[in-house]
Amino acid sequence: MTYRETLDFLFTQFPAYQQIGSKAYKEGLDNTLALDAYFGHPHTEFKTIHVAGTNGKGSVSHTIASVLQSAGYKVGLYTSPHLKDFRERIRMNGAMISEPEVVSFVEHNIAEIKQIQASFFEITTLMAFDWFARCGVDVAVVEVGLGGRLDSTNIITPIVSVITNISFDHTAMLGNTLAAIAGEKAGIIKPEVPVVVGQTDAETEPVFRTKAKSTNSQIVFADQIRKVTNAEQTADKQIVSIDKNDHLEFSGLELDLSGNYQQKNILTTLAAIDFIKRYFIVNEDDIRAGVASVVSSTGLKGRWQRLGDNPTIICDTGHNDDGIRQIASQLKLQKYNKLHIVIGMVSDKDHAKVLSQLPTDAIYYFTNAQIQRALPAAQLAEKAAAFGLRGNCYTDIPTAISAAKANAAPNDFIFIGGSTFTVAEIPDL
């Protein structure tokens, strides 16, 4: 099999959630456990850090990995979804798994994969664990795919569990209240394994505390321990000061992830590192170097990422209620003459919650990604009109971006987002 044939097999025989949505979601761990046994339980050969949450789990996962890399460790990183290349999901010290490794894994294990009828994500999870074990990683940062309790990654027993935040997303599978969603995310909390929760919420805090008590797990809420006391933004980074328990911990801490919401994520990351230090030597220099080089060290893309100047062009993968709220808040802080928004969404999101938060004074370019789940541009435009959002429709994302660039003056601002898949189809991202 060629690499392309291997990917076609994975995506067509065992479709990914990102392609077709909930029909690809397999509830339960039976298949993963069966695959894990077949491969000899590779996840037990290295330490792990487990990261769940509605938003921020990708940024936190990459930042933790970057810090550990700066400290000199061999670090596996398993995240999802990918933007351009399937191999983005599985990295070691920032380098993606090779194409021959992907092909070899499928070719040598195709009979067992078919017999178990494993899903795309189940296969990918074991591919990552198997590769990490064979590479001899010291530690792997493992991002939950969906939910937590029944996610394929939940076969691991980590040194610390991390839950970034809780917001409304995937409600059809996780529940339609914050408490219900929190219950699913809390499923990653393991007996006597400490847990860090990034953001305190009155509805979800009791859920996490009850679960942690039942598993005898120490629980820490990151925003109850640390605060960002000062923040300065530049074009491509932000510089923050952080207090821990009302005492200055970091002054002039440079973050190369420039979105304002990263100020919440850095508190979660630092709280997780407090526990990671029980197993790995991580000093202040490692933290400073790691948080200043997340993009270059781990390959993270699509988080308030600057793509151009004159006009300013920014993309972001935020796509649900809370994610768009953060983006809308940051858009209000930008200086520009006119705002242009290239937007595409998937069909199974709460469009009203997203669209109701977007600025009415922007010029919109409605479009759709080339996936089955994409909401057609014309339908998106119709839904957006109910909230006073006006613009034209475009059949694909590159065309929409080209139109925005053609219409924008040097002092304008172009934002591209609404979905991870919109960002994924930006040319030359």
Tab-separated table of C-alpha atoms in Angstrom:
chain	number	residue	atom	x	y	z
A	1	MET	CA	0.000	0.000	0.000
A	2	THR	CA	1.087	3.553	-0.658
A	3	TYR	CA	0.625	6.225	1.982
A	4	ARG	CA	-2.342	7.652	0.062
A	5	GLU	CA	-3.918	4.188	-0.249
A	6	THR	CA	-3.439	3.675	3.483
A	7	LEU	CA	-5.217	6.923	4.311
A	8	ASP	CA	-8.014	6.100	1.875
A	9	PHE	CA	-8.450	2.787	3.676
A	10	LEU	CA	-8.603	4.462	7.087
A	11	PHE	CA	-10.993	7.192	6.006
A	12	THR	CA	-13.308	5.063	3.853
A	13	GLN	CA	-13.333	1.729	5.653
A	14	PHE	CA	-13.392	3.332	9.089
A	15	PRO	CA	-14.618	6.922	8.642
A	16	ALA	CA	-13.375	9.628	10.966
A	17	TYR	CA	-15.671	11.701	13.164
A	18	GLN	CA	-14.362	14.852	11.523
A	19	GLN	CA	-15.642	13.614	8.169
A	20	ILE	CA	-19.122	12.279	8.955
A	21	GLY	CA	-19.861	13.264	12.546
A	22	SER	CA	-21.642	11.161	15.155
A	23	LYS	CA	-22.085	8.154	12.835
A	24	ALA	CA	-18.329	7.529	13.224
A	25	TYR	CA	-18.487	7.683	17.021
A	26	LYS	CA	-18.226	4.285	18.720
A	27	GLU	CA	-19.230	4.349	22.357
A	28	GLY	CA	-17.289	2.149	24.713
A	29	LEU	CA	-13.750	0.874	25.151
A	30	ASP	CA	-14.129	-2.759	24.072
A	31	ASN	CA	-12.498	-2.306	20.656
A	32	THR	CA	-9.668	-0.229	22.082
A	33	LEU	CA	-9.002	-2.769	24.807
A	34	ALA	CA	-8.980	-5.557	22.243
A	35	LEU	CA	-6.491	-3.676	20.054
A	36	ASP	CA	-4.416	-2.774	23.083
A	37	ALA	CA	-4.163	-6.435	24.098
A	38	TYR	CA	-3.237	-7.417	20.544
A	39	PHE	CA	-0.352	-4.929	20.551
A	40	GLY	CA	0.854	-5.972	23.996
A	41	HIS	CA	-0.441	-2.975	25.966
A	42	PRO	CA	2.056	-0.439	24.587
A	43	HIS	CA	0.655	2.463	26.639
A	44	THR	CA	2.039	0.861	29.824
A	45	GLU	CA	5.632	1.339	28.632
A	46	PHE	CA	5.751	5.110	29.185
A	47	LYS	CA	4.242	7.716	31.478
A	48	THR	CA	1.267	9.699	30.238
A	49	ILE	CA	-0.531	12.984	30.830
A	50	HIS	CA	-4.215	12.971	29.908
A	51	VAL	CA	-5.902	16.184	28.723
A	52	ALA	CA	-9.659	16.632	28.246
A	53	GLY	CA	-11.979	19.643	28.013
A	54	THR	CA	-14.308	21.449	25.653
A	55	ASN	CA	-11.842	24.138	24.551
A	56	GLY	CA	-8.148	24.626	25.127
A	57	LYS	CA	-7.132	20.996	25.400
A	58	GLY	CA	-5.088	21.156	22.204
A	59	SER	CA	-3.209	24.274	23.277
A	60	VAL	CA	-2.597	22.889	26.772
A	61	SER	CA	-1.418	19.545	25.384
A	62	HIS	CA	1.034	21.192	22.997
A	63	THR	CA	2.310	23.595	25.656
A	64	ILE	CA	2.944	20.836	28.200
A	65	ALA	CA	4.774	18.871	25.502
A	66	SER	CA	6.872	21.911	24.583
A	67	VAL	CA	7.900	22.477	28.214
A	68	LEU	CA	8.898	18.830	28.660
A	69	GLN	CA	10.857	18.941	25.404
A	70	SER	CA	12.674	22.043	26.672
A	71	ALA	CA	13.536	20.076	29.808
A	72	GLY	CA	15.299	17.504	27.635
A	73	TYR	CA	12.790	14.662	27.579
A	74	LYS	CA	11.639	12.528	24.653
A	75	VAL	CA	7.958	13.474	24.421
A	76	GLY	CA	5.132	11.845	22.509
A	77	LEU	CA	2.138	13.991	21.607
A	78	TYR	CA	-1.213	12.604	20.462
A	79	THR	CA	-3.863	15.137	19.434
A	80	SER	CA	-6.819	15.504	17.105
A	81	PRO	CA	-8.093	16.465	14.637
A	82	HIS	CA	-5.382	17.253	12.119
A	83	LEU	CA	-5.494	20.276	9.849
A	84	LYS	CA	-3.459	19.333	6.779
A	85	ASP	CA	-1.780	15.979	7.297
A	86	PHE	CA	-3.032	12.944	9.206
A	87	ARG	CA	0.437	12.579	10.735
A	88	GLU	CA	-0.021	15.823	12.717
A	89	ARG	CA	-1.953	13.707	15.222
A	90	ILE	CA	1.095	11.663	16.259
A	91	ARG	CA	4.345	13.460	17.050
A	92	MET	CA	7.536	12.878	18.966
A	93	ASN	CA	9.466	15.983	20.013
A	94	GLY	CA	7.506	17.875	17.382
A	95	ALA	CA	8.314	15.522	14.486
A	96	MET	CA	5.382	13.751	12.880
A	97	ILE	CA	5.246	9.990	12.549
A	98	SER	CA	6.660	9.068	9.135
A	99	GLU	CA	4.557	7.975	6.176
A	100	PRO	CA	6.280	4.542	6.048
A	101	GLU	CA	5.435	4.022	9.749
A	102	VAL	CA	1.755	4.707	9.067
A	103	VAL	CA	1.729	2.362	6.072
A	104	SER	CA	3.589	-0.380	7.928
A	105	PHE	CA	1.262	-0.218	10.919
A	106	VAL	CA	-1.834	-0.712	8.764
A	107	GLU	CA	-0.315	-3.295	6.423
A	108	HIS	CA	0.975	-5.536	9.196
A	109	ASN	CA	-2.176	-5.345	11.308
A	110	ILE	CA	-4.964	-5.008	8.778
A	111	ALA	CA	-6.463	-8.444	9.467
A	112	GLU	CA	-6.840	-7.780	13.194
A	113	ILE	CA	-8.153	-4.257	12.560
A	114	LYS	CA	-10.840	-5.623	10.252
A	115	GLN	CA	-11.739	-8.446	12.616
A	116	ILE	CA	-12.227	-6.063	15.533
A	117	GLN	CA	-14.016	-3.560	13.247
A	118	ALA	CA	-12.188	-0.746	14.954
A	119	SER	CA	-13.070	2.871	14.267
A	120	PHE	CA	-10.707	5.398	12.706
A	121	PHE	CA	-9.942	6.940	16.100
A	122	GLU	CA	-9.438	3.579	17.813
A	123	ILE	CA	-6.912	2.575	15.168
A	124	THR	CA	-5.138	5.921	15.343
A	125	THR	CA	-4.918	5.775	19.138
A	126	LEU	CA	-3.173	2.407	19.095
A	127	MET	CA	-0.961	3.527	16.223
A	128	ALA	CA	0.223	6.376	18.447
A	129	PHE	CA	0.723	4.240	21.551
A	130	ASP	CA	2.565	1.546	19.594
A	131	TRP	CA	4.877	4.081	17.942
A	132	PHE	CA	5.587	5.879	21.210
A	133	ALA	CA	6.504	2.585	22.865
A	134	ARG	CA	8.808	1.550	20.050
A	135	CYS	CA	10.466	4.979	20.061
A	136	GLY	CA	11.043	4.769	23.810
A	137	VAL	CA	9.411	8.064	24.746
A	138	ASP	CA	9.807	9.211	28.345
A	139	VAL	CA	6.270	10.566	28.475
A	140	ALA	CA	3.300	11.073	26.151
A	141	VAL	CA	0.804	13.896	26.322
A	142	VAL	CA	-2.515	12.394	25.238
A	143	GLU	CA	-5.434	14.592	24.228
A	144	VAL	CA	-8.928	13.163	24.571
A	145	GLY	CA	-10.732	12.883	21.258
A	146	LEU	CA	-14.335	13.314	22.409
A	147	GLY	CA	-15.781	13.447	25.908
A	148	GLY	CA	-13.591	11.411	28.209
A	149	ARG	CA	-15.292	8.524	29.968
A	150	LEU	CA	-15.771	6.436	26.815
A	151	ASP	CA	-13.014	7.952	24.693
A	152	SER	CA	-10.476	5.522	23.219
A	153	THR	CA	-7.642	7.255	25.039
A	154	ASN	CA	-9.203	6.462	28.408
A	155	ILE	CA	-7.386	3.149	28.761
A	156	ILE	CA	-4.343	4.990	30.133
A	157	THR	CA	-3.533	5.673	33.779
A	158	PRO	CA	-1.723	9.022	33.652
A	159	ILE	CA	0.477	10.797	36.185
A	160	VAL	CA	-1.997	13.700	36.081
A	161	SER	CA	-5.397	14.219	34.488
A	162	VAL	CA	-6.222	17.657	33.089
A	163	ILE	CA	-9.679	19.035	32.247
A	164	THR	CA	-9.362	22.493	30.704
A	165	ASN	CA	-12.946	23.755	30.789
A	166	ILE	CA	-16.556	22.802	30.144
A	167	SER	CA	-18.808	24.382	27.538
A	168	PHE	CA	-21.545	23.226	25.191
A	169	ASP	CA	-20.307	21.033	22.355
A	170	HIS	CA	-21.201	17.569	21.045
A	171	THR	CA	-24.346	17.750	23.181
A	172	ALA	CA	-26.054	14.915	21.302
A	173	MET	CA	-23.425	12.529	22.658
A	174	LEU	CA	-22.244	14.167	25.882
A	175	GLY	CA	-25.419	15.704	27.277
A	176	ASN	CA	-27.243	19.022	27.062
A	177	THR	CA	-26.304	20.459	30.463
A	178	LEU	CA	-22.883	21.570	31.676
A	179	ALA	CA	-23.139	19.134	34.583
A	180	ALA	CA	-23.814	16.216	32.226
A	181	ILE	CA	-20.915	17.176	29.964
A	182	ALA	CA	-18.674	17.561	33.015
A	183	GLY	CA	-19.666	14.067	34.104
A	184	GLU	CA	-18.390	12.662	30.811
A	185	LYS	CA	-15.149	14.654	30.988
A	186	ALA	CA	-14.673	13.618	34.639
A	187	GLY	CA	-14.536	10.032	33.416
A	188	ILE	CA	-10.792	10.442	32.828
A	189	ILE	CA	-10.160	10.877	36.576
A	190	LYS	CA	-8.421	7.731	37.815
A	191	PRO	CA	-7.998	6.344	41.346
A	192	GLU	CA	-5.385	8.292	43.303
A	193	VAL	CA	-4.273	10.213	40.207
A	194	PRO	CA	-4.314	14.013	40.736
A	195	VAL	CA	-6.570	16.092	38.514
A	196	VAL	CA	-6.283	19.706	37.377
A	197	VAL	CA	-9.437	21.543	36.306
A	198	GLY	CA	-8.684	24.715	34.403
A	199	GLN	CA	-11.734	26.866	35.038
A	200	THR	CA	-14.117	27.038	37.972
A	201	ASP	CA	-17.836	26.955	37.230
A	202	ALA	CA	-20.604	26.762	39.820
A	203	GLU	CA	-22.483	24.082	37.879
A	204	THR	CA	-19.534	21.816	37.135
A	205	GLU	CA	-17.280	22.217	40.196
A	206	PRO	CA	-19.412	19.855	42.364
A	207	VAL	CA	-19.288	17.218	39.623
A	208	PHE	CA	-15.512	17.226	39.564
A	209	ARG	CA	-15.127	17.358	43.341
A	210	THR	CA	-17.531	14.437	43.818
A	211	LYS	CA	-15.723	12.330	41.234
A	212	ALA	CA	-12.293	13.175	42.675
A	213	LYS	CA	-13.470	12.268	46.172
A	214	SER	CA	-14.776	8.912	44.951
A	215	THR	CA	-11.390	8.085	43.396
A	216	ASN	CA	-9.319	9.559	46.235
A	217	SER	CA	-7.729	11.956	43.738
A	218	GLN	CA	-6.236	15.287	44.712
A	219	ILE	CA	-8.065	18.005	42.779
A	220	VAL	CA	-6.861	21.503	41.940
A	221	PHE	CA	-8.716	24.285	40.130
A	222	ALA	CA	-6.049	26.232	38.260
A	223	ASP	CA	-7.851	29.589	38.350
A	224	GLN	CA	-8.205	29.363	42.129
A	225	ILE	CA	-4.426	29.171	42.576
A	226	ARG	CA	-2.977	31.390	39.856
A	227	LYS	CA	-3.972	34.650	38.200
A	228	VAL	CA	-2.645	36.591	35.224
A	229	THR	CA	-1.923	40.022	36.698
A	230	ASN	CA	-0.580	41.777	33.615
A	231	ALA	CA	-0.612	41.071	29.890
A	232	GLU	CA	0.912	42.863	26.914
A	233	GLN	CA	0.175	41.928	23.310
A	234	THR	CA	2.462	42.201	20.309
A	235	ALA	CA	1.858	40.980	16.780
A	236	ASP	CA	2.949	37.401	17.394
A	237	LYS	CA	3.201	36.886	21.147
A	238	GLN	CA	2.007	38.061	24.534
A	239	ILE	CA	3.981	38.771	27.680
A	240	VAL	CA	2.274	38.019	30.993
A	241	SER	CA	2.892	38.191	34.718
A	242	ILE	CA	1.443	35.443	36.887
A	243	ASP	CA	0.738	35.294	40.606
A	244	LYS	CA	0.495	32.007	42.475
A	245	ASN	CA	-1.399	32.146	45.758
A	246	ASP	CA	-1.197	35.978	45.603
A	247	HIS	CA	2.601	36.020	45.217
A	248	LEU	CA	4.467	36.822	42.008
A	249	GLU	CA	5.589	33.628	40.306
A	250	PHE	CA	6.488	34.779	36.789
A	251	SER	CA	7.228	38.227	35.448
A	252	GLY	CA	7.721	38.796	31.724
A	253	LEU	CA	6.649	35.283	30.727
A	254	GLU	CA	6.540	35.188	26.908
A	255	LEU	CA	3.836	33.105	25.214
A	256	ASP	CA	4.072	32.531	21.489
A	257	LEU	CA	0.358	31.681	21.446
A	258	SER	CA	-1.139	35.165	21.191
A	259	GLY	CA	-4.878	34.595	21.644
A	260	ASN	CA	-6.244	36.184	24.816
A	261	TYR	CA	-7.806	32.851	25.776
A	262	GLN	CA	-4.294	31.439	26.128
A	263	GLN	CA	-4.081	33.336	29.419
A	264	LYS	CA	-6.524	30.782	30.824
A	265	ASN	CA	-4.662	27.915	29.221
A	266	ILE	CA	-1.289	28.910	30.665
A	267	LEU	CA	-2.733	28.761	34.186
A	268	THR	CA	-3.979	25.235	33.491
A	269	THR	CA	-0.614	24.249	32.028
A	270	LEU	CA	1.313	25.548	35.030
A	271	ALA	CA	-1.008	23.737	37.457
A	272	ALA	CA	-0.407	20.503	35.541
A	273	ILE	CA	3.354	21.066	35.617
A	274	ASP	CA	3.174	21.309	39.423
A	275	PHE	CA	2.205	17.626	39.422
A	276	ILE	CA	4.453	16.652	36.522
A	277	LYS	CA	7.422	17.836	38.591
A	278	ARG	CA	6.808	14.869	40.882
A	279	TYR	CA	8.114	12.649	38.081
A	280	PHE	CA	10.226	14.887	35.831
A	281	ILE	CA	12.761	17.615	36.518
A	282	VAL	CA	11.345	20.869	35.126
A	283	ASN	CA	12.792	24.224	36.138
A	284	GLU	CA	11.823	27.841	35.465
A	285	ASP	CA	14.098	28.101	32.434
A	286	ASP	CA	12.413	25.025	30.918
A	287	ILE	CA	8.990	26.568	31.453
A	288	ARG	CA	10.011	29.905	29.957
A	289	ALA	CA	11.623	28.264	26.931
A	290	GLY	CA	8.721	25.866	26.425
A	291	VAL	CA	5.863	28.360	26.558
A	292	ALA	CA	7.769	30.736	24.270
A	293	SER	CA	8.236	28.128	21.533
A	294	VAL	CA	5.075	26.022	21.394
A	295	VAL	CA	4.521	26.595	17.667
A	296	SER	CA	8.089	25.817	16.598
A	297	SER	CA	8.546	22.951	19.075
A	298	THR	CA	5.276	21.101	18.477
A	299	GLY	CA	3.863	22.345	15.169
A	300	LEU	CA	0.642	23.757	16.654
A	301	LYS	CA	-1.368	25.774	14.145
A	302	GLY	CA	-4.669	27.597	13.933
A	303	ARG	CA	-4.767	29.296	17.340
A	304	TRP	CA	-5.191	33.020	16.659
A	305	GLN	CA	-2.558	32.529	13.990
A	306	ARG	CA	-1.381	35.512	11.975
A	307	LEU	CA	-1.284	34.718	8.263
A	308	GLY	CA	-0.618	38.143	6.787
A	309	ASP	CA	-0.274	41.878	7.248
A	310	ASN	CA	-1.700	44.895	5.385
A	311	PRO	CA	-4.429	43.749	5.729
A	312	THR	CA	-4.044	41.780	8.942
A	313	ILE	CA	-5.199	38.196	8.398
A	314	ILE	CA	-5.898	35.964	11.407
A	315	CYS	CA	-7.345	32.442	11.603
A	316	ASP	CA	-8.604	30.488	14.593
A	317	THR	CA	-10.122	27.036	14.979
A	318	GLY	CA	-12.600	28.072	17.718
A	319	HIS	CA	-16.008	26.787	16.676
A	320	ASN	CA	-18.398	26.320	19.604
A	321	ASP	CA	-20.239	28.655	21.976
A	322	ASP	CA	-17.313	29.367	24.284
A	323	GLY	CA	-14.691	29.340	21.533
A	324	ILE	CA	-16.539	31.919	19.446
A	325	ARG	CA	-17.183	34.034	22.541
A	326	GLN	CA	-13.448	34.273	23.089
A	327	ILE	CA	-12.846	35.137	19.438
A	328	ALA	CA	-15.584	37.778	19.377
A	329	SER	CA	-14.101	39.344	22.490
A	330	GLN	CA	-10.657	39.543	20.924
A	331	LEU	CA	-12.010	40.943	17.649
A	332	LYS	CA	-13.386	43.887	19.626
A	333	LEU	CA	-9.849	44.747	20.733
A	334	GLN	CA	-8.434	44.910	17.210
A	335	LYS	CA	-7.821	48.160	15.336
A	336	TYR	CA	-8.964	48.258	11.735
A	337	ASN	CA	-10.945	50.232	9.208
A	338	LYS	CA	-13.251	47.413	8.110
A	339	LEU	CA	-13.665	43.874	9.388
A	340	HIS	CA	-14.020	40.988	6.930
A	341	ILE	CA	-15.029	37.546	8.217
A	342	VAL	CA	-14.623	34.377	6.159
A	343	ILE	CA	-16.789	31.796	7.898
A	344	GLY	CA	-17.769	28.182	7.411
A	345	MET	CA	-19.455	25.836	9.870
A	346	VAL	CA	-20.419	22.201	10.138
A	347	SER	CA	-24.043	21.137	10.105
A	348	ASP	CA	-24.210	19.529	13.559
A	349	LYS	CA	-23.339	22.599	15.656
A	350	ASP	CA	-25.597	25.057	17.480
A	351	HIS	CA	-25.424	27.719	14.791
A	352	ALA	CA	-27.581	30.215	16.661
A	353	LYS	CA	-25.245	30.280	19.673
A	354	VAL	CA	-22.278	30.970	17.427
A	355	LEU	CA	-23.834	33.420	14.981
A	356	SER	CA	-25.527	35.470	17.684
A	357	GLN	CA	-22.118	36.428	19.085
A	358	LEU	CA	-20.540	37.688	15.864
A	359	PRO	CA	-20.299	41.413	14.985
A	360	THR	CA	-22.988	42.829	12.725
A	361	ASP	CA	-20.719	45.517	11.270
A	362	ALA	CA	-18.448	43.024	9.490
A	363	ILE	CA	-18.551	42.022	5.829
A	364	TYR	CA	-19.159	38.261	5.660
A	365	TYR	CA	-17.929	35.683	3.179
A	366	PHE	CA	-20.012	32.552	3.733
A	367	THR	CA	-18.422	29.333	2.577
A	368	ASN	CA	-18.084	25.628	3.360
A	369	ALA	CA	-15.335	23.061	3.756
A	370	GLN	CA	-15.177	20.114	1.373
A	371	ILE	CA	-16.401	17.524	3.883
A	372	GLN	CA	-19.731	15.748	4.330
A	373	ARG	CA	-20.476	17.527	7.616
A	374	ALA	CA	-20.118	21.019	6.165
A	375	LEU	CA	-23.164	23.289	6.275
A	376	PRO	CA	-23.693	24.615	2.713
A	377	ALA	CA	-22.741	28.269	2.387
A	378	ALA	CA	-26.225	29.319	1.293
A	379	GLN	CA	-27.808	27.724	4.372
A	380	LEU	CA	-25.230	29.370	6.619
A	381	ALA	CA	-25.936	32.755	5.030
A	382	GLU	CA	-29.658	32.271	5.595
A	383	LYS	CA	-29.141	31.417	9.267
A	384	ALA	CA	-26.721	34.325	9.676
A	385	ALA	CA	-29.192	36.827	8.206
A	386	ALA	CA	-31.471	36.247	11.194
A	387	PHE	CA	-28.730	37.810	13.329
A	388	GLY	CA	-28.036	40.729	11.017
A	389	LEU	CA	-24.936	39.210	9.432
A	390	ARG	CA	-24.708	40.005	5.719
A	391	GLY	CA	-22.422	38.971	2.895
A	392	ASN	CA	-21.984	36.809	-0.174
A	393	CYS	CA	-21.652	33.043	-0.589
A	394	TYR	CA	-18.643	31.208	-1.997
A	395	THR	CA	-18.387	27.584	-3.062
A	396	ASP	CA	-15.064	26.903	-1.380
A	397	ILE	CA	-12.764	28.413	1.220
A	398	PRO	CA	-9.869	29.497	-1.051
A	399	THR	CA	-12.326	31.427	-3.244
A	400	ALA	CA	-13.875	33.100	-0.208
A	401	ILE	CA	-10.455	34.096	1.121
A	402	SER	CA	-9.426	35.467	-2.273
A	403	ALA	CA	-12.597	37.567	-2.368
A	404	ALA	CA	-11.913	38.948	1.114
A	405	LYS	CA	-8.348	39.832	0.169
A	406	ALA	CA	-9.516	41.538	-3.020
A	407	ASN	CA	-12.060	43.630	-1.096
A	408	ALA	CA	-9.844	44.499	1.874
A	409	ALA	CA	-7.766	47.658	2.160
A	410	PRO	CA	-4.340	47.648	3.891
A	411	ASN	CA	-5.865	48.934	7.151
A	412	ASP	CA	-8.602	46.276	7.209
A	413	PHE	CA	-8.757	43.049	9.200
A	414	ILE	CA	-9.646	39.614	7.813
A	415	PHE	CA	-10.673	36.830	10.174
A	416	ILE	CA	-11.033	33.219	8.949
A	417	GLY	CA	-12.801	30.633	11.090
A	418	GLY	CA	-16.068	29.155	12.326
A	419	SER	CA	-14.804	25.587	12.120
A	420	THR	CA	-11.591	23.611	12.401
A	421	PHE	CA	-12.259	22.445	8.850
A	422	THR	CA	-12.513	25.976	7.530
A	423	VAL	CA	-9.042	26.668	8.890
A	424	ALA	CA	-7.784	23.332	7.560
A	425	GLU	CA	-8.583	24.358	3.984
A	426	ILE	CA	-6.728	27.660	4.084
A	427	PRO	CA	-4.102	27.440	1.315
A	428	ASP	CA	-0.505	27.406	2.552
A	429	LEU	CA	-1.477	27.310	6.240
